[in-house]
PDB file of C-alpha atoms in Angstrom:
ATOM      1  CA  MET A   7     -37.869 -31.422 -47.958  1.00  0.00           C
ATOM      2  CA  ARG A   8     -37.433 -34.962 -46.628  1.00  0.00           C
ATOM      3  CA  THR A   9     -33.708 -34.770 -47.320  1.00  0.00           C
ATOM      4  CA  LEU A  10     -33.417 -31.513 -45.369  1.00  0.00           C
ATOM      5  CA  ILE A  11     -35.277 -32.998 -42.387  1.00  0.00           C
ATOM      6  CA  SER A  12     -33.089 -36.110 -42.525  1.00  0.00           C
ATOM      7  CA  LYS A  13     -29.941 -33.977 -42.557  1.00  0.00           C
ATOM      8  CA  LEU A  14     -31.195 -31.864 -39.654  1.00  0.00           C
ATOM      9  CA  LEU A  15     -31.997 -34.990 -37.642  1.00  0.00           C
ATOM     10  CA  MET A  16     -28.589 -36.457 -38.436  1.00  0.00           C
ATOM     11  CA  TRP A  17     -26.787 -33.250 -37.385  1.00  0.00           C
ATOM     12  CA  THR A  18     -28.874 -32.992 -34.223  1.00  0.00           C
ATOM     13  CA  PHE A  19     -28.023 -36.587 -33.357  1.00  0.00           C
ATOM     14  CA  MET A  20     -24.309 -36.021 -34.025  1.00  0.00           C
ATOM     15  CA  VAL A  21     -24.242 -32.871 -31.865  1.00  0.00           C
ATOM     16  CA  ALA A  22     -26.028 -34.706 -29.036  1.00  0.00           C
ATOM     17  CA  VAL A  23     -23.573 -37.618 -29.203  1.00  0.00           C
ATOM     18  CA  ALA A  24     -20.604 -35.221 -29.275  1.00  0.00           C
ATOM     19  CA  TRP A  25     -21.973 -33.359 -26.228  1.00  0.00           C
ATOM     20  CA  ILE A  26     -22.458 -36.608 -24.292  1.00  0.00           C
ATOM     21  CA  VAL A  27     -18.920 -37.758 -25.145  1.00  0.00           C
ATOM     22  CA  ILE A  28     -17.414 -34.391 -24.135  1.00  0.00           C
ATOM     23  CA  ILE A  29     -19.284 -34.330 -20.808  1.00  0.00           C
ATOM     24  CA  GLY A  30     -18.324 -37.942 -20.115  1.00  0.00           C
ATOM     25  CA  ILE A  31     -14.645 -37.219 -20.788  1.00  0.00           C
ATOM     26  CA  ARG A  32     -14.696 -34.089 -18.607  1.00  0.00           C
ATOM     27  CA  ILE A  33     -16.283 -35.941 -15.663  1.00  0.00           C
ATOM     28  CA  TRP A  34     -13.961 -38.946 -16.056  1.00  0.00           C
ATOM     29  CA  SER A  35     -10.752 -36.909 -16.346  1.00  0.00           C
ATOM     30  CA  PHE A  36     -11.704 -34.568 -13.474  1.00  0.00           C
ATOM     31  CA  ALA A  37     -12.312 -37.605 -11.267  1.00  0.00           C
ATOM     32  CA  ASN A  38      -8.605 -38.437 -11.280  1.00  0.00           C
ATOM     33  CA  GLU A  39      -7.449 -35.009 -10.126  1.00  0.00           C
ATOM     34  CA  ASP A  40      -6.856 -34.178  -6.463  1.00  0.00           C
ATOM     35  CA  HIS A  41      -6.889 -30.415  -5.942  1.00  0.00           C
ATOM     36  CA  ALA A  42      -6.659 -30.408  -2.127  1.00  0.00           C
ATOM     37  CA  THR A  43      -4.965 -27.261  -0.829  1.00  0.00           C
ATOM     38  CA  PRO A  44      -4.934 -25.764   2.661  1.00  0.00           C
ATOM     39  CA  SER A  45      -8.461 -24.506   3.338  1.00  0.00           C
ATOM     40  CA  ASP A  46     -10.705 -23.411   6.180  1.00  0.00           C
ATOM     41  CA  SER A  47     -12.809 -26.577   6.085  1.00  0.00           C
ATOM     42  CA  ILE A  48     -13.364 -30.009   4.590  1.00  0.00           C
ATOM     43  CA  ILE A  49     -16.899 -30.780   3.432  1.00  0.00           C
ATOM     44  CA  VAL A  50     -17.675 -34.499   3.354  1.00  0.00           C
ATOM     45  CA  LEU A  51     -20.730 -35.096   1.188  1.00  0.00           C
ATOM     46  CA  GLY A  52     -23.258 -37.481   2.682  1.00  0.00           C
ATOM     47  CA  ALA A  53     -24.202 -40.956   1.488  1.00  0.00           C
ATOM     48  CA  ALA A  54     -26.343 -43.778   2.838  1.00  0.00           C
ATOM     49  CA  VAL A  55     -26.156 -44.957   6.432  1.00  0.00           C
ATOM     50  CA  TYR A  56     -27.281 -48.187   8.097  1.00  0.00           C
ATOM     51  CA  GLY A  57     -28.448 -47.331  11.592  1.00  0.00           C
ATOM     52  CA  ASP A  58     -25.449 -45.632  13.181  1.00  0.00           C
ATOM     53  CA  LYS A  59     -22.962 -47.043  10.669  1.00  0.00           C
ATOM     54  CA  PRO A  60     -21.907 -45.499   7.342  1.00  0.00           C
ATOM     55  CA  SER A  61     -22.442 -47.377   4.100  1.00  0.00           C
ATOM     56  CA  PRO A  62     -19.212 -48.516   2.398  1.00  0.00           C
ATOM     57  CA  VAL A  63     -19.405 -45.498   0.049  1.00  0.00           C
ATOM     58  CA  PHE A  64     -19.894 -43.034   2.915  1.00  0.00           C
ATOM     59  CA  GLU A  65     -17.207 -44.722   5.010  1.00  0.00           C
ATOM     60  CA  GLU A  66     -14.621 -44.091   2.275  1.00  0.00           C
ATOM     61  CA  ARG A  67     -15.642 -40.428   2.105  1.00  0.00           C
ATOM     62  CA  ILE A  68     -15.380 -40.050   5.882  1.00  0.00           C
ATOM     63  CA  LYS A  69     -11.985 -41.784   5.992  1.00  0.00           C
ATOM     64  CA  HIS A  70     -10.629 -39.468   3.309  1.00  0.00           C
ATOM     65  CA  GLY A  71     -11.988 -36.383   5.072  1.00  0.00           C
ATOM     66  CA  VAL A  72     -10.370 -37.522   8.326  1.00  0.00           C
ATOM     67  CA  THR A  73      -7.067 -38.162   6.525  1.00  0.00           C
ATOM     68  CA  LEU A  74      -7.093 -34.650   5.051  1.00  0.00           C
ATOM     69  CA  TYR A  75      -7.856 -33.237   8.514  1.00  0.00           C
ATOM     70  CA  GLN A  76      -5.032 -35.247  10.109  1.00  0.00           C
ATOM     71  CA  GLN A  77      -2.645 -34.084   7.383  1.00  0.00           C
ATOM     72  CA  GLY A  78      -3.424 -30.485   8.353  1.00  0.00           C
ATOM     73  CA  PHE A  79      -5.336 -29.401   5.249  1.00  0.00           C
ATOM     74  CA  ALA A  80      -8.109 -27.766   7.316  1.00  0.00           C
ATOM     75  CA  PRO A  81      -9.022 -27.219  10.977  1.00  0.00           C
ATOM     76  CA  LYS A  82     -12.724 -28.084  10.551  1.00  0.00           C
ATOM     77  CA  ILE A  83     -14.699 -30.936   8.967  1.00  0.00           C
ATOM     78  CA  ILE A  84     -18.315 -30.439   7.944  1.00  0.00           C
ATOM     79  CA  PHE A  85     -20.327 -33.652   7.665  1.00  0.00           C
ATOM     80  CA  THR A  86     -23.453 -33.347   5.550  1.00  0.00           C
ATOM     81  CA  GLY A  87     -26.593 -35.328   4.958  1.00  0.00           C
ATOM     82  CA  GLY A  88     -30.009 -35.711   6.472  1.00  0.00           C
ATOM     83  CA  ARG A  89     -31.958 -38.649   7.772  1.00  0.00           C
ATOM     84  CA  GLY A  90     -33.398 -41.060   5.234  1.00  0.00           C
ATOM     85  CA  GLU A  91     -36.769 -42.687   5.643  1.00  0.00           C
ATOM     86  CA  GLY A  92     -36.595 -45.121   8.540  1.00  0.00           C
ATOM     87  CA  ASP A  93     -33.064 -44.094   9.552  1.00  0.00           C
ATOM     88  CA  SER A  94     -32.349 -43.540  13.242  1.00  0.00           C
ATOM     89  CA  HIS A  95     -29.416 -41.188  12.557  1.00  0.00           C
ATOM     90  CA  SER A  96     -28.656 -38.569   9.922  1.00  0.00           C
ATOM     91  CA  GLU A  97     -25.737 -38.990   7.547  1.00  0.00           C
ATOM     92  CA  GLY A  98     -24.086 -35.948   9.120  1.00  0.00           C
ATOM     93  CA  GLU A  99     -24.363 -37.427  12.620  1.00  0.00           C
ATOM     94  CA  VAL A 100     -22.989 -40.794  11.525  1.00  0.00           C
ATOM     95  CA  GLY A 101     -20.070 -39.073   9.797  1.00  0.00           C
ATOM     96  CA  ALA A 102     -19.256 -37.126  12.963  1.00  0.00           C
ATOM     97  CA  ILE A 103     -19.459 -40.195  15.208  1.00  0.00           C
ATOM     98  CA  TYR A 104     -17.175 -42.151  12.890  1.00  0.00           C
ATOM     99  CA  ALA A 105     -14.660 -39.298  12.656  1.00  0.00           C
ATOM    100  CA  MET A 106     -14.546 -38.894  16.444  1.00  0.00           C
ATOM    101  CA  SER A 107     -13.885 -42.632  16.776  1.00  0.00           C
ATOM    102  CA  ARG A 108     -10.836 -41.987  14.579  1.00  0.00           C
ATOM    103  CA  GLY A 109      -9.495 -39.234  16.808  1.00  0.00           C
ATOM    104  CA  VAL A 110     -11.036 -36.070  15.357  1.00  0.00           C
ATOM    105  CA  PRO A 111     -12.013 -33.812  18.291  1.00  0.00           C
ATOM    106  CA  GLU A 112     -15.661 -32.820  18.590  1.00  0.00           C
ATOM    107  CA  GLU A 113     -14.760 -29.112  18.418  1.00  0.00           C
ATOM    108  CA  ALA A 114     -13.287 -29.653  14.939  1.00  0.00           C
ATOM    109  CA  ILE A 115     -16.593 -30.995  13.593  1.00  0.00           C
ATOM    110  CA  LEU A 116     -19.672 -29.239  12.220  1.00  0.00           C
ATOM    111  CA  ILE A 117     -22.798 -31.208  11.319  1.00  0.00           C
ATOM    112  CA  GLU A 118     -25.436 -30.472   8.712  1.00  0.00           C
ATOM    113  CA  SER A 119     -28.273 -32.942   9.061  1.00  0.00           C
ATOM    114  CA  ALA A 120     -31.222 -31.639   7.050  1.00  0.00           C
ATOM    115  CA  SER A 121     -30.215 -32.126   3.402  1.00  0.00           C
ATOM    116  CA  ARG A 122     -31.335 -34.824   0.968  1.00  0.00           C
ATOM    117  CA  THR A 123     -29.393 -33.886  -2.185  1.00  0.00           C
ATOM    118  CA  THR A 124     -25.871 -32.814  -3.101  1.00  0.00           C
ATOM    119  CA  ARG A 125     -27.021 -29.258  -3.722  1.00  0.00           C
ATOM    120  CA  GLN A 126     -28.761 -29.129  -0.334  1.00  0.00           C
ATOM    121  CA  ASN A 127     -25.605 -30.596   1.299  1.00  0.00           C
ATOM    122  CA  LEU A 128     -23.648 -27.656  -0.068  1.00  0.00           C
ATOM    123  CA  ILE A 129     -26.235 -24.945   0.596  1.00  0.00           C
ATOM    124  CA  ASN A 130     -26.521 -26.034   4.230  1.00  0.00           C
ATOM    125  CA  ALA A 131     -22.742 -26.421   4.574  1.00  0.00           C
ATOM    126  CA  LYS A 132     -22.383 -22.845   3.312  1.00  0.00           C
ATOM    127  CA  VAL A 133     -24.691 -21.647   6.110  1.00  0.00           C
ATOM    128  CA  LEU A 134     -22.476 -23.403   8.684  1.00  0.00           C
ATOM    129  CA  MET A 135     -19.374 -21.923   7.066  1.00  0.00           C
ATOM    130  CA  ASP A 136     -20.813 -18.410   7.195  1.00  0.00           C
ATOM    131  CA  GLU A 137     -21.810 -18.829  10.846  1.00  0.00           C
ATOM    132  CA  SER A 138     -18.276 -20.011  11.704  1.00  0.00           C
ATOM    133  CA  GLY A 139     -16.384 -17.517   9.544  1.00  0.00           C
ATOM    134  CA  LEU A 140     -15.059 -20.199   7.198  1.00  0.00           C
ATOM    135  CA  LYS A 141     -14.331 -19.014   3.666  1.00  0.00           C
ATOM    136  CA  SER A 142     -12.888 -21.997   1.772  1.00  0.00           C
ATOM    137  CA  ALA A 143     -13.458 -25.729   1.589  1.00  0.00           C
ATOM    138  CA  ILE A 144     -12.174 -28.992   0.202  1.00  0.00           C
ATOM    139  CA  ILE A 145     -15.101 -31.019  -1.151  1.00  0.00           C
ATOM    140  CA  VAL A 146     -14.746 -34.774  -0.531  1.00  0.00           C
ATOM    141  CA  SER A 147     -16.765 -37.353  -2.439  1.00  0.00           C
ATOM    142  CA  ASP A 148     -16.438 -40.235  -4.853  1.00  0.00           C
ATOM    143  CA  PRO A 149     -14.244 -39.345  -7.834  1.00  0.00           C
ATOM    144  CA  LEU A 150     -16.961 -39.297 -10.514  1.00  0.00           C
ATOM    145  CA  HIS A 151     -19.272 -37.192  -8.311  1.00  0.00           C
ATOM    146  CA  LEU A 152     -16.850 -34.299  -7.902  1.00  0.00           C
ATOM    147  CA  LYS A 153     -17.174 -32.422 -11.208  1.00  0.00           C
ATOM    148  CA  ARG A 154     -20.857 -31.735 -10.539  1.00  0.00           C
ATOM    149  CA  ALA A 155     -20.356 -31.217  -6.791  1.00  0.00           C
ATOM    150  CA  LEU A 156     -17.633 -28.617  -7.345  1.00  0.00           C
ATOM    151  CA  MET A 157     -19.776 -26.760  -9.881  1.00  0.00           C
ATOM    152  CA  MET A 158     -22.623 -26.675  -7.351  1.00  0.00           C
ATOM    153  CA  ALA A 159     -20.305 -25.537  -4.548  1.00  0.00           C
ATOM    154  CA  ASN A 160     -19.101 -22.617  -6.640  1.00  0.00           C
ATOM    155  CA  ASP A 161     -22.691 -21.761  -7.596  1.00  0.00           C
ATOM    156  CA  VAL A 162     -23.760 -21.507  -3.932  1.00  0.00           C
ATOM    157  CA  GLY A 163     -20.785 -19.277  -3.111  1.00  0.00           C
ATOM    158  CA  ILE A 164     -18.284 -21.712  -1.615  1.00  0.00           C
ATOM    159  CA  GLN A 165     -14.659 -21.085  -2.572  1.00  0.00           C
ATOM    160  CA  ALA A 166     -13.895 -24.759  -3.127  1.00  0.00           C
ATOM    161  CA  VAL A 167     -11.458 -27.320  -4.444  1.00  0.00           C
ATOM    162  CA  SER A 168     -12.054 -31.048  -4.721  1.00  0.00           C
ATOM    163  CA  SER A 169     -10.367 -34.144  -3.338  1.00  0.00           C
ATOM    164  CA  PRO A 170     -11.655 -37.542  -4.485  1.00  0.00           C
ATOM    165  CA  THR A 171     -11.680 -40.585  -2.255  1.00  0.00           C
ATOM    166  CA  PRO A 172      -8.603 -42.651  -3.170  1.00  0.00           C
ATOM    167  CA  THR A 173     -10.616 -45.837  -2.644  1.00  0.00           C
ATOM    168  CA  SER A 174     -14.185 -46.459  -3.673  1.00  0.00           C
ATOM    169  CA  ARG A 175     -16.668 -49.263  -3.956  1.00  0.00           C
ATOM    170  CA  TYR A 176     -16.791 -48.314  -7.653  1.00  0.00           C
ATOM    171  CA  ARG A 177     -13.522 -50.126  -8.486  1.00  0.00           C
ATOM    172  CA  SER A 178     -14.241 -52.272 -11.529  1.00  0.00           C
ATOM    173  CA  LEU A 179     -15.150 -50.876 -14.932  1.00  0.00           C
ATOM    174  CA  LYS A 180     -18.847 -51.830 -14.903  1.00  0.00           C
ATOM    175  CA  PRO A 181     -19.810 -49.947 -11.692  1.00  0.00           C
ATOM    176  CA  LYS A 182     -17.616 -47.006 -12.754  1.00  0.00           C
ATOM    177  CA  LEU A 183     -19.402 -46.774 -16.100  1.00  0.00           C
ATOM    178  CA  GLU A 184     -22.812 -47.034 -14.414  1.00  0.00           C
ATOM    179  CA  PHE A 185     -21.822 -44.229 -12.016  1.00  0.00           C
ATOM    180  CA  LEU A 186     -20.492 -42.193 -14.954  1.00  0.00           C
ATOM    181  CA  VAL A 187     -23.761 -42.527 -16.888  1.00  0.00           C
ATOM    182  CA  ARG A 188     -25.708 -41.459 -13.791  1.00  0.00           C
ATOM    183  CA  GLU A 189     -23.421 -38.478 -13.248  1.00  0.00           C
ATOM    184  CA  MET A 190     -23.685 -37.449 -16.906  1.00  0.00           C
ATOM    185  CA  TYR A 191     -27.462 -37.374 -16.551  1.00  0.00           C
ATOM    186  CA  PHE A 192     -27.396 -35.361 -13.313  1.00  0.00           C
ATOM    187  CA  TYR A 193     -24.690 -33.015 -14.624  1.00  0.00           C
ATOM    188  CA  ASN A 194     -26.795 -32.164 -17.684  1.00  0.00           C
ATOM    189  CA  HIS A 195     -29.944 -31.943 -15.573  1.00  0.00           C
ATOM    190  CA  TYR A 196     -28.220 -29.439 -13.292  1.00  0.00           C
ATOM    191  CA  LEU A 197     -26.984 -27.377 -16.238  1.00  0.00           C
ATOM    192  CA  VAL A 198     -30.501 -27.114 -17.652  1.00  0.00           C
ATOM    193  CA  ILE A 199     -32.654 -26.865 -14.517  1.00  0.00           C
ATOM    194  CA  ASN A 200     -30.564 -25.213 -11.828  1.00  0.00           C
ATOM    195  CA  LYS A 201     -28.372 -22.697 -13.652  1.00  0.00           C
TER     196      LYS A 201
END
């Protein structure tokens, strides 16, 4: 009996390790793929802000969204993200202000400023898309965030492709691995809780 339990525990452990490795590889390999195609909109996922300035992570997302807009990939940019505790501006507002300072006209920008999570970013962006008759989107975020974000976008009914930021504060191996571990946790959490 003890031998059977030991074998079951060993097999369970091996399956769990294999699953973690597979998910990690899928997230890592997807992060290096840019699927940007002409779309109705570009959704820039929110990140932290400092007053009316974007954090370095958010700034890279905004810059990439603006670049895609300027290259003609989409006529609209949707900036997402609510106001954190103690913040004077929402992430969406800060993204819009920054984009306008880079030449994006106000009429090309939509702002979602109520969300606190990636899923909420996308649900609220979908509402704006529906109101504006937009059917498709390019999701912009950090490379390792995009596998989960694209899955969520599809789940909330957005016809989406992904485009990772070409630059990121997560440049060296240690921060990339830390981000990967975090994403593996949230990816699995989403699969179990939100599907």
